[in-house]
Coordinates of C-alpha atoms (C1' of nucleotides) in Angstrom, one line a residue:
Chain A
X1 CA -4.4 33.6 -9.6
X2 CA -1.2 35.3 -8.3
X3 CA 1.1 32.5 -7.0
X4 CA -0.7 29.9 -7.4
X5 CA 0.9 30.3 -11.0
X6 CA 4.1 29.7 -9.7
X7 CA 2.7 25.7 -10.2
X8 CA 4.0 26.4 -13.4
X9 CA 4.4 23.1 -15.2
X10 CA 1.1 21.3 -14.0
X11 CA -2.2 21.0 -16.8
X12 CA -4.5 24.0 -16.2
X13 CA -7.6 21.2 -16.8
X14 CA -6.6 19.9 -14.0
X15 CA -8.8 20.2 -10.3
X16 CA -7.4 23.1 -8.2
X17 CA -6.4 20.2 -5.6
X18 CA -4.6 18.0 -7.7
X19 CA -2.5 21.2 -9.3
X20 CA -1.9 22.5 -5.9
X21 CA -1.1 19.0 -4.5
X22 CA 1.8 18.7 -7.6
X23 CA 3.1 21.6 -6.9
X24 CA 3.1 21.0 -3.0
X25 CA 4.9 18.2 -4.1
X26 CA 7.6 19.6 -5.9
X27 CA 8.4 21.8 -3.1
X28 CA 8.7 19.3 -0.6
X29 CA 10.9 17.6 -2.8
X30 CA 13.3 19.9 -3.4
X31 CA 13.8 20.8 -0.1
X32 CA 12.3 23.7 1.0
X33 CA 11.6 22.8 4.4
X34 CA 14.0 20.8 6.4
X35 CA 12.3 18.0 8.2
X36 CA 12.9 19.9 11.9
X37 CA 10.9 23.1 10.4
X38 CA 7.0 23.4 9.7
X39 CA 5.1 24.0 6.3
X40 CA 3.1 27.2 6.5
X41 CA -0.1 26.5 8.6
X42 CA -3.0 25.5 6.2
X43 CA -4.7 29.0 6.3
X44 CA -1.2 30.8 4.9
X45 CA -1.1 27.7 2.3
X46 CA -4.4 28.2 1.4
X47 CA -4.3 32.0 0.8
X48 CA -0.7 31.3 -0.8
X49 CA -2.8 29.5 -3.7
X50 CA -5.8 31.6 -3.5
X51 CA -8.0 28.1 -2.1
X52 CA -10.0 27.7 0.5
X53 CA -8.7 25.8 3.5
X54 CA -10.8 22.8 2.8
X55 CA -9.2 22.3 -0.1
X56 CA -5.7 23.0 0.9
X57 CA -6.5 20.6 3.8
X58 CA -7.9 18.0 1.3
X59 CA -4.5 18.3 -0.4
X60 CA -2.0 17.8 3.1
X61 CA -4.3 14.8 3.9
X62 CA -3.3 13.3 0.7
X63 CA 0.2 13.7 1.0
X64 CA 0.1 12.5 4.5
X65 CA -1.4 9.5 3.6
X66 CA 1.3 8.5 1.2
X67 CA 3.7 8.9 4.0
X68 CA 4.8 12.5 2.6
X69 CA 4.3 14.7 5.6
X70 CA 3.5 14.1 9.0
X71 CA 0.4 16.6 10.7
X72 CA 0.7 16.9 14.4
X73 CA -2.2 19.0 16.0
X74 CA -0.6 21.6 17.9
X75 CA 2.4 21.6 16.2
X76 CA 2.3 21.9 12.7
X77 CA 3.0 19.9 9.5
X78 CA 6.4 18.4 8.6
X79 CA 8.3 16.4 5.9
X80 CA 8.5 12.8 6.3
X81 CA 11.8 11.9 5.1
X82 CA 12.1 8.4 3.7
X83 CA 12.5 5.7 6.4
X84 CA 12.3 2.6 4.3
X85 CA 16.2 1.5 3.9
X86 CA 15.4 -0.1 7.1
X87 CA 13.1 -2.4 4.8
X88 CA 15.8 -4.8 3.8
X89 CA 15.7 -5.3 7.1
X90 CA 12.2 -5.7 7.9
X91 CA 12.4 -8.5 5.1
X92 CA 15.6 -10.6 5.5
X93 CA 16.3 -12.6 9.0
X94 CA 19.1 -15.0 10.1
X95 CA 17.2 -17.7 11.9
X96 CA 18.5 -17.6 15.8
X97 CA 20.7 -14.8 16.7
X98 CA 18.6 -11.7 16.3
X99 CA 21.3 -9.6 18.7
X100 CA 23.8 -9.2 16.5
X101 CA 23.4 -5.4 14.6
X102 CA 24.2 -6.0 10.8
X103 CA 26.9 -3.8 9.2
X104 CA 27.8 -3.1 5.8
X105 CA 31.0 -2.7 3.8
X106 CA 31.5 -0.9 0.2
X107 CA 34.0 -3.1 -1.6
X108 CA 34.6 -1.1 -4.7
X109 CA 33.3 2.1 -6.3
X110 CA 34.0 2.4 -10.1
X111 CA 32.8 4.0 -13.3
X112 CA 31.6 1.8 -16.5
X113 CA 29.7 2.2 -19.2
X114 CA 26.3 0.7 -18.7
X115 CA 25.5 -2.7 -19.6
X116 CA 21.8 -3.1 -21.8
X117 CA 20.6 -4.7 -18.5
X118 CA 21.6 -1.2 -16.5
X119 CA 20.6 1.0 -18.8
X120 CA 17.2 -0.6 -19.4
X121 CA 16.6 -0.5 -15.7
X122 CA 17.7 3.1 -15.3
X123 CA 16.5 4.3 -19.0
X124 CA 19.2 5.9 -19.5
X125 CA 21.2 4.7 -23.4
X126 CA 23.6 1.5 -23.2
X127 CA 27.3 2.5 -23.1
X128 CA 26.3 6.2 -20.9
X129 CA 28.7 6.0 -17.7
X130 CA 27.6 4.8 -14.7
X131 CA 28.5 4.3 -11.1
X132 CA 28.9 0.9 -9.8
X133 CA 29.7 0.4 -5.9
X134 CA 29.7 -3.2 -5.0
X135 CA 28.2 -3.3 -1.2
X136 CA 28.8 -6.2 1.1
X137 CA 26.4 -6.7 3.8
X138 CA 27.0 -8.9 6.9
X139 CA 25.9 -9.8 10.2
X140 CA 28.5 -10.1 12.8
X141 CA 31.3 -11.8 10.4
X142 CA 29.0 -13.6 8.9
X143 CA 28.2 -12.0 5.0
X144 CA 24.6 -12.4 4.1
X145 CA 24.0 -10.5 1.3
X146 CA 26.0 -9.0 -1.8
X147 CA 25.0 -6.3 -3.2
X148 CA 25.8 -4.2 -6.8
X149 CA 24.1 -0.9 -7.4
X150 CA 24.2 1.5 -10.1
X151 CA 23.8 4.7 -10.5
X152 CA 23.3 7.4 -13.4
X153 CA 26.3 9.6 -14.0
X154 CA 26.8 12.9 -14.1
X155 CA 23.6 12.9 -11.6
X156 CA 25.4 11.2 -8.5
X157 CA 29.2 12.0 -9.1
X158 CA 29.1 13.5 -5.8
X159 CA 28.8 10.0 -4.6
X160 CA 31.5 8.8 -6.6
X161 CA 33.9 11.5 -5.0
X162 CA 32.7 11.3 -1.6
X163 CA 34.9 9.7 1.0
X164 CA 33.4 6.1 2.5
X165 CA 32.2 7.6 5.9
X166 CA 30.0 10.2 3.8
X167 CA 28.2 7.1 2.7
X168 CA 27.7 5.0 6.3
X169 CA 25.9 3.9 7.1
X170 CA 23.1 4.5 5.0
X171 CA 23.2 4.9 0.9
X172 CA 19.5 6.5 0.7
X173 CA 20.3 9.8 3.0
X174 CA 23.7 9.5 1.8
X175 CA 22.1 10.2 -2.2
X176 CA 20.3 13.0 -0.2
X177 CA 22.7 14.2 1.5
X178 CA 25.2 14.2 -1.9
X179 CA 23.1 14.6 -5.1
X180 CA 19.8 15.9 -3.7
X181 CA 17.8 12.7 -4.6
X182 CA 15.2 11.2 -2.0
X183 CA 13.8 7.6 -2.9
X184 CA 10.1 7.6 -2.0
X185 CA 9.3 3.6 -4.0
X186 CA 10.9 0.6 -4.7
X187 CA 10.2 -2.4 -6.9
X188 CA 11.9 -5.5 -6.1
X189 CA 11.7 -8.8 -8.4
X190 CA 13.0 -12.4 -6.6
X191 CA 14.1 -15.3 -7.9
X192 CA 16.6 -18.1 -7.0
X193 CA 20.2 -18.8 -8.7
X194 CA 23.2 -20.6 -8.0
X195 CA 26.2 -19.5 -6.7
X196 CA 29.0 -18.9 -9.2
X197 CA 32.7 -18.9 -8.1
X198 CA 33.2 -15.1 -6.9
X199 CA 29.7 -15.0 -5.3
X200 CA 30.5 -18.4 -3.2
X201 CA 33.5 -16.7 -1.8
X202 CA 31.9 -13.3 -1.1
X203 CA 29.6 -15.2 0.6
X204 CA 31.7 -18.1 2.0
X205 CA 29.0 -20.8 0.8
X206 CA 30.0 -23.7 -1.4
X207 CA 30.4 -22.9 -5.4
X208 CA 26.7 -24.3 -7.3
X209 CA 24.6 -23.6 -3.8
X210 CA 21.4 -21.7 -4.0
X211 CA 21.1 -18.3 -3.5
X212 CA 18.1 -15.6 -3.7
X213 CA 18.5 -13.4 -6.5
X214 CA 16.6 -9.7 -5.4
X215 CA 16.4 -7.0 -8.0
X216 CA 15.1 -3.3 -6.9
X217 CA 14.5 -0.2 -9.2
X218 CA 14.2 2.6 -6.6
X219 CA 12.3 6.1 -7.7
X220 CA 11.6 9.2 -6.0
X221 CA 8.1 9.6 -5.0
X222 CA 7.7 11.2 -8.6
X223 CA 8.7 8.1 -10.2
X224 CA 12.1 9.4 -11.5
X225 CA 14.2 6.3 -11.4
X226 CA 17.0 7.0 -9.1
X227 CA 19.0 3.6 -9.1
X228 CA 19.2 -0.2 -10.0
X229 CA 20.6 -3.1 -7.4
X230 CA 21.0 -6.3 -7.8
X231 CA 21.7 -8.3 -4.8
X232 CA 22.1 -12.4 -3.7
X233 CA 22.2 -13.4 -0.6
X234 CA 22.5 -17.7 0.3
X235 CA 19.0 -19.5 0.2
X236 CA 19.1 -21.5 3.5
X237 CA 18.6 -19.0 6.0
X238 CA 16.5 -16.2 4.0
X239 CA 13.5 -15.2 5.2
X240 CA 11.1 -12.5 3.0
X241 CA 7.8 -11.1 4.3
X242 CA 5.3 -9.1 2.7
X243 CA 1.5 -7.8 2.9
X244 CA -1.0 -7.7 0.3
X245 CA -3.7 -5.7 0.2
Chain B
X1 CA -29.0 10.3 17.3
X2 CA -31.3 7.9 15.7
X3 CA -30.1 5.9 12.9
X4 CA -27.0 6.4 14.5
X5 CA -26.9 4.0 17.4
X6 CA -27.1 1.4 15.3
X7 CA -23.4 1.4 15.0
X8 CA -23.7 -0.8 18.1
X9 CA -20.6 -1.4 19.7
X10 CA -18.3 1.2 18.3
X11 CA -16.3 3.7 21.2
X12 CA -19.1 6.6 21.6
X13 CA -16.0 8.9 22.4
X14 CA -14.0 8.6 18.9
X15 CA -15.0 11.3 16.1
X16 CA -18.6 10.6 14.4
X17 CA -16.4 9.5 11.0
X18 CA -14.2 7.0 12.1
X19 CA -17.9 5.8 13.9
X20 CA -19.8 5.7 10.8
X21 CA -16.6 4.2 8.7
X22 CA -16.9 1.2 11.7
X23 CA -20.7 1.1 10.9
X24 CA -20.6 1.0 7.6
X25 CA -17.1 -1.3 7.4
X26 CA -19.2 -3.7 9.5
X27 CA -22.4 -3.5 7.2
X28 CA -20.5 -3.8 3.6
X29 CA -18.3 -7.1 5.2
X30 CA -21.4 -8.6 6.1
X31 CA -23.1 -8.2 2.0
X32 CA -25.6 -6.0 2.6
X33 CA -25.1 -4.7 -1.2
X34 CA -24.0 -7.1 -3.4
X35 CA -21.4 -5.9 -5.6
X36 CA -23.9 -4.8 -8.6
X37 CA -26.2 -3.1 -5.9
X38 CA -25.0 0.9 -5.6
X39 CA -24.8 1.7 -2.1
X40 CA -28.0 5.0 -1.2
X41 CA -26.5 7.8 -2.6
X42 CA -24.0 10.2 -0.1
X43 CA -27.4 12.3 1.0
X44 CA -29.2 10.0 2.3
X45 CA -26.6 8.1 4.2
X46 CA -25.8 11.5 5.5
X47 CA -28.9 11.7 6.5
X48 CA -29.3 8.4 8.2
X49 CA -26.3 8.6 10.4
X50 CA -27.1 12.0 11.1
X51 CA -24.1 13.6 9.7
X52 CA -23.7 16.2 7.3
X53 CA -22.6 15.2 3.6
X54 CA -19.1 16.7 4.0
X55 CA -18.4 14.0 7.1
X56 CA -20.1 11.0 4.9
X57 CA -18.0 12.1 2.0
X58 CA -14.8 11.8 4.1
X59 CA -15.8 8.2 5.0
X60 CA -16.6 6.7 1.7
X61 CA -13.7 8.5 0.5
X62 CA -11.5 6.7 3.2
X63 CA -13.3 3.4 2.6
X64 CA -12.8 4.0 -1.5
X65 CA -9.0 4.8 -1.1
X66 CA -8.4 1.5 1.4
X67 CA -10.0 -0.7 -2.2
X68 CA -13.6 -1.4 0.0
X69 CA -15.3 0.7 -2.4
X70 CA -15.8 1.8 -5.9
X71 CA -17.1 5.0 -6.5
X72 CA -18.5 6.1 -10.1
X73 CA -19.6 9.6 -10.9
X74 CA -23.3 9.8 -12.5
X75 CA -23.1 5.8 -11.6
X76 CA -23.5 5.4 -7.3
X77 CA -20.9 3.8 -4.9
X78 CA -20.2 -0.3 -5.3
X79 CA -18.5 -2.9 -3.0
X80 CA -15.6 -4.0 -4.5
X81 CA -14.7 -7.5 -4.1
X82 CA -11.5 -8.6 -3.3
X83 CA -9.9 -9.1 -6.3
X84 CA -6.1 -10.5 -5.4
X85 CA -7.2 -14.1 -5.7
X86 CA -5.1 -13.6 -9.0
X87 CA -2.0 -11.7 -7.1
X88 CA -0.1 -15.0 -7.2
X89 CA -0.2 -15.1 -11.3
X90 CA 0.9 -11.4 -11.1
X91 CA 3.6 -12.9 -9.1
X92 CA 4.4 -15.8 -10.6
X93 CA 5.4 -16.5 -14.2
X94 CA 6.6 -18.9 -16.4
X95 CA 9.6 -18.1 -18.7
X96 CA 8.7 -18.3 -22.1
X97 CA 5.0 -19.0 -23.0
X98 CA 2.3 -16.5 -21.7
X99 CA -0.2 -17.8 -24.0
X100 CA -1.6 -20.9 -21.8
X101 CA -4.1 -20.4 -19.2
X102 CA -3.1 -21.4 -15.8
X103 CA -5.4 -24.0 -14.3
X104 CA -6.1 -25.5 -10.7
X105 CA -6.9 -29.2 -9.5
X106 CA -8.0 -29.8 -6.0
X107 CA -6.4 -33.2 -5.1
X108 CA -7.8 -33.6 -1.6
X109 CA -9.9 -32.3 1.3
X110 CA -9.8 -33.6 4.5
X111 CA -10.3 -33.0 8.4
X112 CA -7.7 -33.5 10.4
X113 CA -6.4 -31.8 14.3
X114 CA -4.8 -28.7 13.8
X115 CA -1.0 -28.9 14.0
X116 CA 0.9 -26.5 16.9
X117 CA 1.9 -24.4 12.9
X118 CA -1.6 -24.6 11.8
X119 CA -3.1 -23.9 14.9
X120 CA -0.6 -20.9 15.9
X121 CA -1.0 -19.4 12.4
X122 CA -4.6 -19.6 12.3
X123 CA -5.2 -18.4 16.3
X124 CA -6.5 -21.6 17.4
X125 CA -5.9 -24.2 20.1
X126 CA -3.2 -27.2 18.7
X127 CA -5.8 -30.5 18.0
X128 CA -9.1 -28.5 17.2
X129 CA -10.7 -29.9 13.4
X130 CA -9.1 -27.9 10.6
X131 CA -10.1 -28.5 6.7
X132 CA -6.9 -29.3 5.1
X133 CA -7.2 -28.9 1.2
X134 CA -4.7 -30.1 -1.0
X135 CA -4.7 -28.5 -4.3
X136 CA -2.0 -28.3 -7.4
X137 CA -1.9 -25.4 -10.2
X138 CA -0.8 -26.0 -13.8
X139 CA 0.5 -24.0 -16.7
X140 CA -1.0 -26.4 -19.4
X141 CA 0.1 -30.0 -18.3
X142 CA 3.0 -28.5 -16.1
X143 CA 2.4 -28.2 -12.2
X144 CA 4.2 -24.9 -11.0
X145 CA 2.5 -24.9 -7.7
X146 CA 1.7 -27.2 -4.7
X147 CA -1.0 -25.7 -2.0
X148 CA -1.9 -26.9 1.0
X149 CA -4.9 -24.7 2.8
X150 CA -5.8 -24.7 6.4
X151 CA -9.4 -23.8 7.2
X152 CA -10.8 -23.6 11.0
X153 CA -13.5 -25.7 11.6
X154 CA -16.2 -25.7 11.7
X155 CA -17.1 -22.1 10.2
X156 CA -16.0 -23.4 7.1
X157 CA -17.9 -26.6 7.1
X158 CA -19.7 -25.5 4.2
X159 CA -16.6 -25.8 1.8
X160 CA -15.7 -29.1 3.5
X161 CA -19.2 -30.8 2.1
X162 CA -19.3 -28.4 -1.5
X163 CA -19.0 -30.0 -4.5
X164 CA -15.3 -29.3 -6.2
X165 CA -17.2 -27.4 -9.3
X166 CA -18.5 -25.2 -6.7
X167 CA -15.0 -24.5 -5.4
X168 CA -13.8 -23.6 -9.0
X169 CA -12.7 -21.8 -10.3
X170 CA -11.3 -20.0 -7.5
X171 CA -11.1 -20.4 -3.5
X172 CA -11.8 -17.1 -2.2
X173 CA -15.3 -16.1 -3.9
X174 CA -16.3 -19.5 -2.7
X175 CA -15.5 -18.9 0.6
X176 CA -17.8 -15.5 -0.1
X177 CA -20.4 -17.7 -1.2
X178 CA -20.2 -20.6 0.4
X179 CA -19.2 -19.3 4.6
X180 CA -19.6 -15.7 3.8
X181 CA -16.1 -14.9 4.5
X182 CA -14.4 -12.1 2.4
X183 CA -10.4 -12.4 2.1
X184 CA -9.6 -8.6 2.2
X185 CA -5.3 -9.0 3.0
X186 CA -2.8 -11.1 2.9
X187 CA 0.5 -12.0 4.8
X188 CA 3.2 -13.8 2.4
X189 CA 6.6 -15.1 3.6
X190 CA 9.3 -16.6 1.1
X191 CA 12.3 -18.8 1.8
X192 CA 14.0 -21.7 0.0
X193 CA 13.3 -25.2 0.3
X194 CA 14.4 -28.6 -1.2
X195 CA 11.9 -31.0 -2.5
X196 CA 11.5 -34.1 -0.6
X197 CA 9.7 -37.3 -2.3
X198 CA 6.0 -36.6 -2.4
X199 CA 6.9 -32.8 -3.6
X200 CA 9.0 -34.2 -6.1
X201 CA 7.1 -36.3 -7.6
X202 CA 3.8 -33.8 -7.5
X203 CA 5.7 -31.1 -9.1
X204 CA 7.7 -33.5 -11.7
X205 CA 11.1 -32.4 -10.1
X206 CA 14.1 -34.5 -9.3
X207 CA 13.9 -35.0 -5.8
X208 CA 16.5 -32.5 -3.5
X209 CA 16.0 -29.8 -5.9
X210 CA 15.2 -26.5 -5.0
X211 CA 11.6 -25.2 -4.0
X212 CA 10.2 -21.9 -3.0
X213 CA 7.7 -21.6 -0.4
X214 CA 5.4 -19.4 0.1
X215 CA 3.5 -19.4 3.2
X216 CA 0.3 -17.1 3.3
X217 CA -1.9 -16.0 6.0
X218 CA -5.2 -14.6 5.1
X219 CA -7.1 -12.6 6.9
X220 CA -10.6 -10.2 6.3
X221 CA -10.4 -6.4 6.1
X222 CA -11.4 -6.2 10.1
X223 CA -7.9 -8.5 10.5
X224 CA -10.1 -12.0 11.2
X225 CA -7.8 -14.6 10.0
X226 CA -9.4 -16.2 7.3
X227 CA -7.2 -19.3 6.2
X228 CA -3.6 -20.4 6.5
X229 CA -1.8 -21.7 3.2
X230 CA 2.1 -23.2 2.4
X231 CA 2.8 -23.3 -1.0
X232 CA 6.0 -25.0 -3.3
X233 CA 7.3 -24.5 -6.3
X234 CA 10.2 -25.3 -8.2
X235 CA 12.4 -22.6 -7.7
X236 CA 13.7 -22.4 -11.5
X237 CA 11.3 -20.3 -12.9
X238 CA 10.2 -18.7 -10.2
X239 CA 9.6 -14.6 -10.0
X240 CA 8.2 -12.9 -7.5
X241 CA 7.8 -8.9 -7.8
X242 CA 6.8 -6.9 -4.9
X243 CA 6.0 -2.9 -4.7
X244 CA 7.6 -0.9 -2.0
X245 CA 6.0 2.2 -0.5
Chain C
dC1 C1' -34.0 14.8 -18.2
dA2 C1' -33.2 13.6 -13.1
dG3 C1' -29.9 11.7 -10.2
dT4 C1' -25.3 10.6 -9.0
dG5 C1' -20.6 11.6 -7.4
dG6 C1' -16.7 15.4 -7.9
dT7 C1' -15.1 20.0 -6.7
dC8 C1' -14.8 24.0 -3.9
dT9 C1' -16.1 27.4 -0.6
dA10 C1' -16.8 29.7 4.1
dG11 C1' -17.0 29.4 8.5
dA12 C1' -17.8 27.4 13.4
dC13 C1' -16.0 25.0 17.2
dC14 C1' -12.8 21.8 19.5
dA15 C1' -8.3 19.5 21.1
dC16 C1' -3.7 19.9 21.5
dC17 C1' 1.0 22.0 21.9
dT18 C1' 4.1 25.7 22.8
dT19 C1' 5.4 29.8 25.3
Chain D
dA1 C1' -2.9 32.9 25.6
dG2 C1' -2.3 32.2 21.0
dG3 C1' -1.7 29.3 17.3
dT4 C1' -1.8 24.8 15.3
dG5 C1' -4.3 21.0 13.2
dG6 C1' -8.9 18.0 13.8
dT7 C1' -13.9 17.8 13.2
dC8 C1' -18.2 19.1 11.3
dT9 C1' -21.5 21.7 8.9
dA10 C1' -24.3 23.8 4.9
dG11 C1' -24.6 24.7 0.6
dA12 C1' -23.2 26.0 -4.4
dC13 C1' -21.9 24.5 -8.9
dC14 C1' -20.1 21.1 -12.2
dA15 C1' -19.5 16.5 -14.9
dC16 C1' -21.0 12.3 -15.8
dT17 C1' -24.4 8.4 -16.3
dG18 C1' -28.6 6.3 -17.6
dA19 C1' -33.4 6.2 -18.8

DNA sequence: CAGTGGTCTAGACCACCTT
DNA sequence: AGGTGGTCTAGACCACTGA
């Protein structure tokens, strides 16, 4: 019972795995090890929270199954740092050219106060400031998808003040890099709209035409929302994939 | 090593675990125990795949984490159907009224040769018999949802000649019952579409409006492709909400 | 009450990677 | 060679369920 206090926060009812997984957790998140540099092999861990190593090892297999860590006999154990921005890829496709590498551009970065749709998404009170960055995403010259995110000030100011190559070309390690946030979850909602007068330009479709409407709450791993993004992209050559299980 | 070679055809050189999950993967797919039967109790499936408990814990933990199973303290261990049949109504949803219960009409079932889309999706030769089943789904009086379904012939004879009360209320637990097929995932892909006559008319839409379609392939735990389906909808009211990991 | 799964331990042996 | 995670065992004790 000597560090294992250090779990601190977590309910004392709780199994000794799921209040040493929590805590393992927390760790990880914050940063503690780098993902070039090992956890502590699963004997130290499990002498660490006075556990046996079965139950240490129940915990790391947990957290490896939800993508966490990565175990590599020989080696050691490492953090998995999130991967998934590449998902918006996985999901949209121009039909034909599959060559060209698509790019992104940030338009415009300001502060507002949040509107009630922002805030509900974020739970954060209408009218707190947020950041907006308005993104514009393109293949080649061709835009096909535009995208407004916002984000919960005073937490990201760092992104707010940070110069436009501290951003490229990814936002997700960029919120890592900058405010210490790492999204682990998304939730994404479609739908279809048409495309007003501003959009149709962005997007260099004709004003009225369909477009595909996708809106994502991102959290950490933890759950802690960590932004909201609203994003249109034109109807005729999107493609969206997913598996059920 | 008694009990144990009955897991047949599975690589003697992988660890005794993932062996027994293949064994007893195989032996819940094919309804051994009904989903109200408990499965023996952890001892004495130890015991008949010679393994300790610890090893037989690890596998119907695996198999209770991937949804096969449901395990119940004091209770036993159950198979748990597949229960997405009603994914689609967590994805789709009306605006406005939640009160009325969705319903499904099955317009038409036919055979007909598999089309070079049918047959690719499906994995089988362009021109072999496919069941094609034409079916439409209501909120109240209005249709939200056109399906067509694609079933390889002739393994699914049996829902070709069943009466359409024994296809209600829903498709998949027939196919259970009726070919002993369980529907255990699901491929979806989403684009935009515009309604051309017969659509039109079947969804009560002006003709040239905007659809969504859905296009799903399903497949079995093991990955055996179970069905292939294309489904419209007006794309109005459409949602669709999808969980990132 | 008897029987089930849930938690936790202690330790053996192996396969793999690094040095 | 030494250290890592991967596999497997044997058994104790607890919490929950149902008769």
């Amino acid at each position: 019972m000597t560090h294992a206090s250090r779990s601190g926060s977590t309910d004392h009812r709780l199994p000794l795995h799921a209040r040493i997984k929590d805590d393992l957790l927390r760790r990880v998140q914050s940063g503690e090890w780098p993902t070039d540099v090992p956890l502590p092999p699963e004997a130290e861990l499990a002498s660490s929270y006075d556990s046996s190593v079965g139950t240490m090892r129940r915990v790391l297999s947990e957290l490896t199954a939800e993508g966490m860590l990565l175990r590599q006999q020989g080696r050691g154990t490492f953090v998995r740092r999130a991967s998934f921005e590449n998902s918006l890829f996985r999901f949209f496709r121009v039909q034909g050219d599959a060559e060209v590498q698509p790019a992104s551009r940030i338009l415009d970065r300001t502060t507002e106060p949040a509107g009630p749709q922002q805030a509900e998404a974020l739970g954060i009170k209408t009218g707190s400031d947020v950041l907006r960055i308005q993104r514009l995403r393109l293949w080649g010259e061709r835009p096909f998808l535009s995208e407004r995110i916002w984000l919960p000030l005073p937490e990201f100011r760092e992104v707010a003040m940070a110069s436009e190559t501290e951003l490229a070309p990814l936002l997700y390690p960029a919120y890592e890099r900058l405010a210490g946030v790492s999204v682990g979850r998304a939730s994404e909602e479609l739908s279809v709209a048409e495309a007003d007068e501003p959009l149709a330009e962005l997007l260099q479709v004709a004003a009225g035409s369909p477009l595909v409407r996708i809106t994502r709450i991102a959290t950490t791993h933890a759950g802690d929302i960590v932004e909201y993004r609203e994003s249109f992209g034109p109807a005729d050559t999107f493609r969206y994939r997913v598996e059920i299980n």
